[in-house]
């Protein structure tokens, strides 16, 4: 990956992006040549401007996932997430990035009704956020919609396997594909999404062998989460991998323990405020001269 620098001097809220070309959907598709991907694709979720700034130099794609429902809004699932939320957070992430392709999740209820409904929702997300792609959940049933969108200029990321928006049908968030019929269905779903024109496919929460089979049998790059190291790329929810929650799913590797570090910093701050150790002369304004 080329080295990227950025100027954050101008303003905390409106950084000046280094002029350059973002990663594009065709460039992601081209990662997988002749059925294999030499260097795995790096994707993380981002919901805010500042997190996007920090992650952008290291990622090929930033996903404004509807997982923001739980991570940012404390909702019990992704079901209540609205188009307005996705547009607002999508715009913030686009403002905080200049290198990675930004993809925004289509929330539950905004695309399943018809291809026309999906087009209207996706067009709104793209216009209001400035993102370059959308992601939607579902396999064979969503293939006609994915074709409809891609033929009209909207790059689409598919999402098969464990599809959290279907939690009420699935009965929970456990790994999928433990039986042969379910495993066959996940492979058929991935193939349908691939043939419909998705430029990459997220495969979530499936037995490792299924993820490997999917990766070998579709032409689009497969981005795994709780899937397999054989996938063409990986995605994680950033707050999970930073250790911001006490409980993380089995497939998450914690690269930090931010919950402890933030708690410690807050405790030190609270103690210093209560003992009047903060602020000191260094943090107070005095007459000049
Ligand atoms: O919403 C999300 O964050 C996602 C990823 C977990 C793939 O869909």
Short mmCIF file of C-alpha atoms and ligand atoms in Angstrom, two decimals:
data_model
loop_
_atom_site.label_atom_id
_atom_site.label_comp_id
_atom_site.label_asym_id
_atom_site.label_seq_id
_atom_site.Cartn_x
_atom_site.Cartn_y
_atom_site.Cartn_z
CA UNK A 1 0.00 0.00 0.00
CA UNK A 2 1.30 3.48 -0.81
CA UNK A 3 2.27 5.69 2.14
CA UNK A 4 -0.41 8.22 2.95
CA UNK A 5 0.06 11.37 4.95
CA UNK A 6 -2.57 13.88 5.91
CA UNK A 7 -2.80 17.38 7.22
CA UNK A 8 -4.91 17.60 10.32
CA UNK A 9 -3.68 21.10 11.24
CA UNK A 10 -6.49 22.99 9.54
CA UNK A 11 -9.35 21.96 11.77
CA UNK A 12 -10.31 19.01 13.87
CA UNK A 13 -13.68 18.81 12.17
CA UNK A 14 -12.74 19.49 8.58
CA UNK A 15 -9.39 17.90 7.76
CA UNK A 16 -7.83 18.71 4.42
CA UNK A 17 -7.59 15.52 2.42
CA UNK A 18 -4.44 14.93 0.42
CA UNK A 19 -5.56 15.12 -3.20
CA UNK A 20 -5.64 11.65 -4.62
CA UNK A 21 -7.80 8.95 -5.98
CA UNK A 22 -9.77 6.73 -3.68
CA UNK A 23 -9.82 2.98 -4.01
CA UNK A 24 -12.63 2.12 -6.43
CA UNK A 25 -15.04 -0.78 -6.73
CA UNK A 26 -13.35 -2.03 -9.95
CA UNK A 27 -9.98 -1.90 -8.15
CA UNK A 28 -11.36 -4.08 -5.33
CA UNK A 29 -12.79 -6.53 -7.88
CA UNK A 30 -9.43 -6.62 -9.67
CA UNK A 31 -7.71 -7.76 -6.45
CA UNK A 32 -8.92 -11.25 -7.27
CA UNK A 33 -7.21 -12.26 -10.47
CA UNK A 34 -7.56 -15.77 -11.85
CA UNK A 35 -9.50 -16.83 -8.78
CA UNK A 36 -6.90 -15.84 -6.18
CA UNK A 37 -5.98 -12.73 -4.22
CA UNK A 38 -2.28 -12.14 -3.65
CA UNK A 39 -2.67 -9.58 -0.87
CA UNK A 40 -5.83 -9.84 1.26
CA UNK A 41 -8.18 -6.85 1.25
CA UNK A 42 -8.34 -4.90 4.52
CA UNK A 43 -11.71 -3.61 5.70
CA UNK A 44 -12.84 -2.16 9.04
CA UNK A 45 -16.05 -0.52 10.17
CA UNK A 46 -16.14 3.23 10.85
CA UNK A 47 -19.06 5.37 11.96
CA UNK A 48 -17.46 8.73 12.77
CA UNK A 49 -15.20 11.28 11.13
CA UNK A 50 -12.31 10.89 13.56
CA UNK A 51 -12.28 7.10 13.50
CA UNK A 52 -12.34 7.24 9.70
CA UNK A 53 -9.29 9.55 9.75
CA UNK A 54 -7.38 7.12 11.93
CA UNK A 55 -8.31 3.96 10.02
CA UNK A 56 -8.26 5.28 6.47
CA UNK A 57 -4.49 5.06 5.79
CA UNK A 58 -4.50 1.38 6.74
CA UNK A 59 -7.64 0.14 5.00
CA UNK A 60 -8.72 -0.60 1.44
CA UNK A 61 -12.36 -0.19 2.44
CA UNK A 62 -14.23 1.44 5.33
CA UNK A 63 -17.65 0.02 6.05
CA UNK A 64 -20.29 2.19 7.68
CA UNK A 65 -22.01 -0.88 9.04
CA UNK A 66 -25.51 -0.95 10.44
CA UNK A 67 -23.79 -2.49 13.47
CA UNK A 68 -23.70 1.19 14.49
CA UNK A 69 -27.17 0.46 15.86
CA UNK A 70 -25.64 -1.55 18.70
CA UNK A 71 -22.17 0.05 18.84
CA UNK A 72 -23.16 3.75 18.72
CA UNK A 73 -26.85 3.84 19.62
CA UNK A 74 -27.10 0.98 22.12
CA UNK A 75 -29.94 -0.66 20.21
CA UNK A 76 -30.64 -4.35 20.76
CA UNK A 77 -30.14 -5.27 17.07
CA UNK A 78 -29.69 -3.69 13.64
CA UNK A 79 -33.43 -3.85 12.95
CA UNK A 80 -34.31 -0.32 14.19
CA UNK A 81 -31.47 1.39 12.26
CA UNK A 82 -32.82 4.03 9.86
CA UNK A 83 -31.75 5.39 6.49
CA UNK A 84 -31.22 8.79 8.15
CA UNK A 85 -28.67 7.29 10.57
CA UNK A 86 -26.78 5.59 7.75
CA UNK A 87 -26.72 8.77 5.64
CA UNK A 88 -25.44 10.92 8.53
CA UNK A 89 -22.72 8.50 9.63
CA UNK A 90 -21.81 7.72 6.01
CA UNK A 91 -21.25 11.43 5.34
CA UNK A 92 -19.07 11.76 8.47
CA UNK A 93 -16.89 8.82 7.40
CA UNK A 94 -16.54 10.18 3.86
CA UNK A 95 -15.47 13.53 5.33
CA UNK A 96 -12.84 11.82 7.45
CA UNK A 97 -11.28 9.74 4.69
CA UNK A 98 -9.68 10.21 1.30
CA UNK A 99 -8.06 6.88 0.46
CA UNK A 100 -10.32 3.95 1.27
CA UNK A 101 -13.51 3.11 -0.58
CA UNK A 102 -16.39 3.97 1.74
CA UNK A 103 -19.35 1.57 1.64
CA UNK A 104 -22.57 2.15 3.58
CA UNK A 105 -24.94 -0.56 4.80
CA UNK A 106 -28.52 -0.44 3.58
CA UNK A 107 -30.63 -0.68 6.75
CA UNK A 108 -33.40 -3.23 7.31
CA UNK A 109 -36.59 -2.27 5.48
CA UNK A 110 -34.93 0.09 3.02
CA UNK A 111 -34.33 -2.33 0.14
CA UNK A 112 -36.12 -5.68 0.47
CA UNK A 113 -39.51 -4.53 -0.88
CA UNK A 114 -38.50 -4.21 -4.53
CA UNK A 115 -35.52 -3.36 -6.72
CA UNK A 116 -37.07 0.09 -7.22
CA UNK A 117 -37.26 0.68 -3.45
CA UNK A 118 -33.63 -0.46 -3.17
CA UNK A 119 -32.56 1.92 -5.93
CA UNK A 120 -34.31 4.91 -4.32
CA UNK A 121 -32.73 4.13 -0.91
CA UNK A 122 -29.25 3.46 -2.30
CA UNK A 123 -29.33 6.60 -4.45
CA UNK A 124 -30.28 8.64 -1.38
CA UNK A 125 -27.46 7.11 0.65
CA UNK A 126 -24.94 7.85 -2.11
CA UNK A 127 -26.14 11.43 -2.68
CA UNK A 128 -26.32 12.34 1.02
CA UNK A 129 -23.13 10.61 2.17
CA UNK A 130 -20.87 10.71 -0.88
CA UNK A 131 -20.05 7.01 -0.41
CA UNK A 132 -18.99 4.89 -3.39
CA UNK A 133 -20.90 1.68 -2.68
CA UNK A 134 -23.66 0.13 -0.62
CA UNK A 135 -23.88 -3.24 1.11
CA UNK A 136 -27.03 -5.27 1.46
CA UNK A 137 -27.80 -8.58 3.12
CA UNK A 138 -29.25 -11.62 1.39
CA UNK A 139 -28.43 -14.20 -1.26
CA UNK A 140 -30.58 -15.68 -4.03
CA UNK A 141 -33.62 -13.61 -3.03
CA UNK A 142 -31.64 -10.36 -3.35
CA UNK A 143 -29.81 -11.25 -6.58
CA UNK A 144 -32.35 -9.52 -8.90
CA UNK A 145 -32.05 -6.37 -6.73
CA UNK A 146 -28.26 -6.46 -6.87
CA UNK A 147 -28.42 -6.77 -10.66
CA UNK A 148 -30.92 -3.88 -10.84
CA UNK A 149 -28.63 -1.62 -8.79
CA UNK A 150 -25.35 -2.52 -10.49
CA UNK A 151 -26.90 -2.03 -13.96
CA UNK A 152 -27.87 1.48 -12.81
CA UNK A 153 -24.45 2.55 -11.57
CA UNK A 154 -24.54 1.52 -7.92
CA UNK A 155 -21.65 -0.70 -6.79
CA UNK A 156 -22.98 -3.35 -4.39
CA UNK A 157 -21.33 -5.48 -1.72
CA UNK A 158 -23.24 -8.69 -0.99
CA UNK A 159 -23.53 -10.20 2.50
CA UNK A 160 -24.32 -13.90 3.04
CA UNK A 161 -24.05 -16.51 5.79
CA UNK A 162 -25.02 -14.98 9.13
CA UNK A 163 -27.12 -11.99 8.12
CA UNK A 164 -27.87 -10.04 11.32
CA UNK A 165 -30.92 -8.25 9.89
CA UNK A 166 -32.55 -11.71 9.66
CA UNK A 167 -31.95 -12.45 13.36
CA UNK A 168 -35.67 -12.96 13.96
CA UNK A 169 -35.76 -15.68 11.29
CA UNK A 170 -32.42 -17.22 12.28
CA UNK A 171 -33.20 -17.23 16.00
CA UNK A 172 -29.82 -15.83 17.06
CA UNK A 173 -26.32 -14.91 15.99
CA UNK A 174 -24.74 -18.38 16.04
CA UNK A 175 -22.49 -19.64 13.21
CA UNK A 176 -24.35 -20.80 10.12
CA UNK A 177 -23.92 -23.84 7.90
CA UNK A 178 -23.69 -26.66 10.45
CA UNK A 179 -26.02 -28.85 8.36
CA UNK A 180 -25.49 -29.79 4.69
CA UNK A 181 -28.66 -28.09 3.44
CA UNK A 182 -27.70 -24.81 5.12
CA UNK A 183 -24.11 -25.06 3.88
CA UNK A 184 -25.33 -25.68 0.30
CA UNK A 185 -27.70 -22.72 0.57
CA UNK A 186 -24.91 -20.36 1.68
CA UNK A 187 -22.80 -21.41 -1.30
CA UNK A 188 -25.78 -20.97 -3.66
CA UNK A 189 -26.46 -17.54 -2.13
CA UNK A 190 -22.87 -16.42 -2.67
CA UNK A 191 -22.88 -17.64 -6.27
CA UNK A 192 -26.16 -15.82 -6.98
CA UNK A 193 -24.85 -12.56 -5.51
CA UNK A 194 -21.62 -12.97 -7.48
CA UNK A 195 -23.44 -13.56 -10.76
CA UNK A 196 -25.73 -10.60 -10.08
CA UNK A 197 -22.70 -8.30 -10.17
CA UNK A 198 -21.61 -7.66 -6.58
CA UNK A 199 -18.03 -6.37 -6.61
CA UNK A 200 -17.25 -8.16 -3.35
CA UNK A 201 -19.11 -10.35 -0.90
CA UNK A 202 -19.02 -10.34 2.90
CA UNK A 203 -19.33 -13.85 4.33
CA UNK A 204 -20.16 -13.70 8.02
CA UNK A 205 -20.29 -16.34 10.76
CA UNK A 206 -19.99 -19.59 8.82
CA UNK A 207 -18.03 -22.79 9.33
CA UNK A 208 -14.52 -22.35 7.97
CA UNK A 209 -14.93 -24.93 5.20
CA UNK A 210 -17.96 -23.09 3.81
CA UNK A 211 -16.05 -19.82 3.66
CA UNK A 212 -13.23 -21.58 1.81
CA UNK A 213 -15.70 -23.14 -0.65
CA UNK A 214 -17.39 -19.79 -1.25
CA UNK A 215 -14.03 -18.07 -1.81
CA UNK A 216 -12.99 -20.69 -4.38
CA UNK A 217 -16.31 -20.66 -6.22
CA UNK A 218 -17.07 -16.99 -6.83
CA UNK A 219 -15.22 -14.47 -8.96
CA UNK A 220 -15.73 -11.48 -6.64
CA UNK A 221 -13.40 -11.08 -3.64
CA UNK A 222 -14.83 -12.62 -0.48
CA UNK A 223 -14.40 -10.60 2.73
CA UNK A 224 -14.62 -12.81 5.78
CA UNK A 225 -15.80 -12.08 9.31
CA UNK A 226 -15.95 -15.17 11.48
CA UNK A 227 -15.17 -17.08 8.30
CA UNK A 228 -11.68 -18.24 7.16
CA UNK A 229 -8.12 -17.07 6.64
CA UNK A 230 -8.56 -18.33 3.06
CA UNK A 231 -10.94 -15.46 2.26
CA UNK A 232 -9.78 -12.70 -0.10
CA UNK A 233 -9.97 -10.16 2.73
CA UNK A 234 -11.14 -9.62 6.30
CA UNK A 235 -13.44 -7.21 8.09
CA UNK A 236 -14.03 -6.63 11.80
CA UNK A 237 -16.12 -4.21 13.79
CA UNK A 238 -13.45 -1.71 14.87
CA UNK A 239 -14.77 -1.29 18.41
CA UNK A 240 -14.57 -5.09 18.87
CA UNK A 241 -10.99 -5.37 17.73
CA UNK A 242 -10.00 -2.35 19.84
CA UNK A 243 -11.41 -4.08 22.93
CA UNK A 244 -14.08 -1.48 23.69
CA UNK A 245 -16.57 -4.07 24.87
CA UNK A 246 -16.21 -6.52 27.73
CA UNK A 247 -17.57 -9.35 25.62
CA UNK A 248 -16.32 -10.05 22.13
CA UNK A 249 -17.39 -12.83 19.79
CA UNK A 250 -15.05 -15.81 19.39
CA UNK A 251 -13.93 -14.75 15.91
CA UNK A 252 -12.69 -11.34 17.06
CA UNK A 253 -9.03 -10.80 17.86
CA UNK A 254 -8.51 -7.93 20.31
CA UNK A 255 -5.66 -5.71 19.17
CA UNK A 256 -6.02 -3.41 22.17
CA UNK A 257 -7.87 -3.06 25.45
CA UNK A 258 -9.35 0.41 25.02
CA UNK A 259 -12.15 -0.21 27.53
CA UNK A 260 -9.60 -0.58 30.31
CA UNK A 261 -7.47 2.31 29.06
CA UNK A 262 -10.45 4.67 28.76
CA UNK A 263 -11.73 3.63 32.19
CA UNK A 264 -8.28 4.23 33.72
CA UNK A 265 -7.99 7.66 32.05
CA UNK A 266 -11.48 8.66 33.23
CA UNK A 267 -10.71 7.48 36.79
CA UNK A 268 -7.46 9.52 36.86
CA UNK A 269 -9.29 12.59 35.52
CA UNK A 270 -12.07 12.21 38.09
CA UNK A 271 -9.55 11.87 40.93
CA UNK A 272 -7.61 14.94 39.76
CA UNK A 273 -10.77 17.05 39.44
CA UNK A 274 -11.91 16.04 42.92
CA UNK A 275 -8.49 16.77 44.45
CA UNK A 276 -8.09 20.02 42.43
CA UNK A 277 -4.92 18.60 40.84
CA UNK A 278 -6.52 19.49 37.47
CA UNK A 279 -6.37 22.06 35.96
CA UNK A 280 -2.87 23.35 36.65
CA UNK A 281 -1.23 26.57 35.42
CA UNK A 282 -0.46 24.73 32.15
CA UNK A 283 -4.15 24.42 31.38
CA UNK A 284 -5.39 27.89 32.44
CA UNK A 285 -5.39 31.25 30.63
CA UNK A 286 -3.40 34.13 32.11
CA UNK A 287 -3.05 37.76 31.02
CA UNK A 288 -0.47 38.04 28.18
CA UNK A 289 2.95 39.64 28.79
O1 LIG B 1 -22.81 -3.96 10.09
C1 LIG B 1 -21.64 -4.36 10.05
O2 LIG B 1 -20.75 -3.87 10.76
C2 LIG B 1 -21.34 -5.45 9.14
C3 LIG B 1 -20.01 -6.11 9.29
C4 LIG B 1 -19.94 -6.87 10.54
C5 LIG B 1 -19.66 -6.92 8.10
O3 LIG B 1 -22.13 -5.80 8.34
#
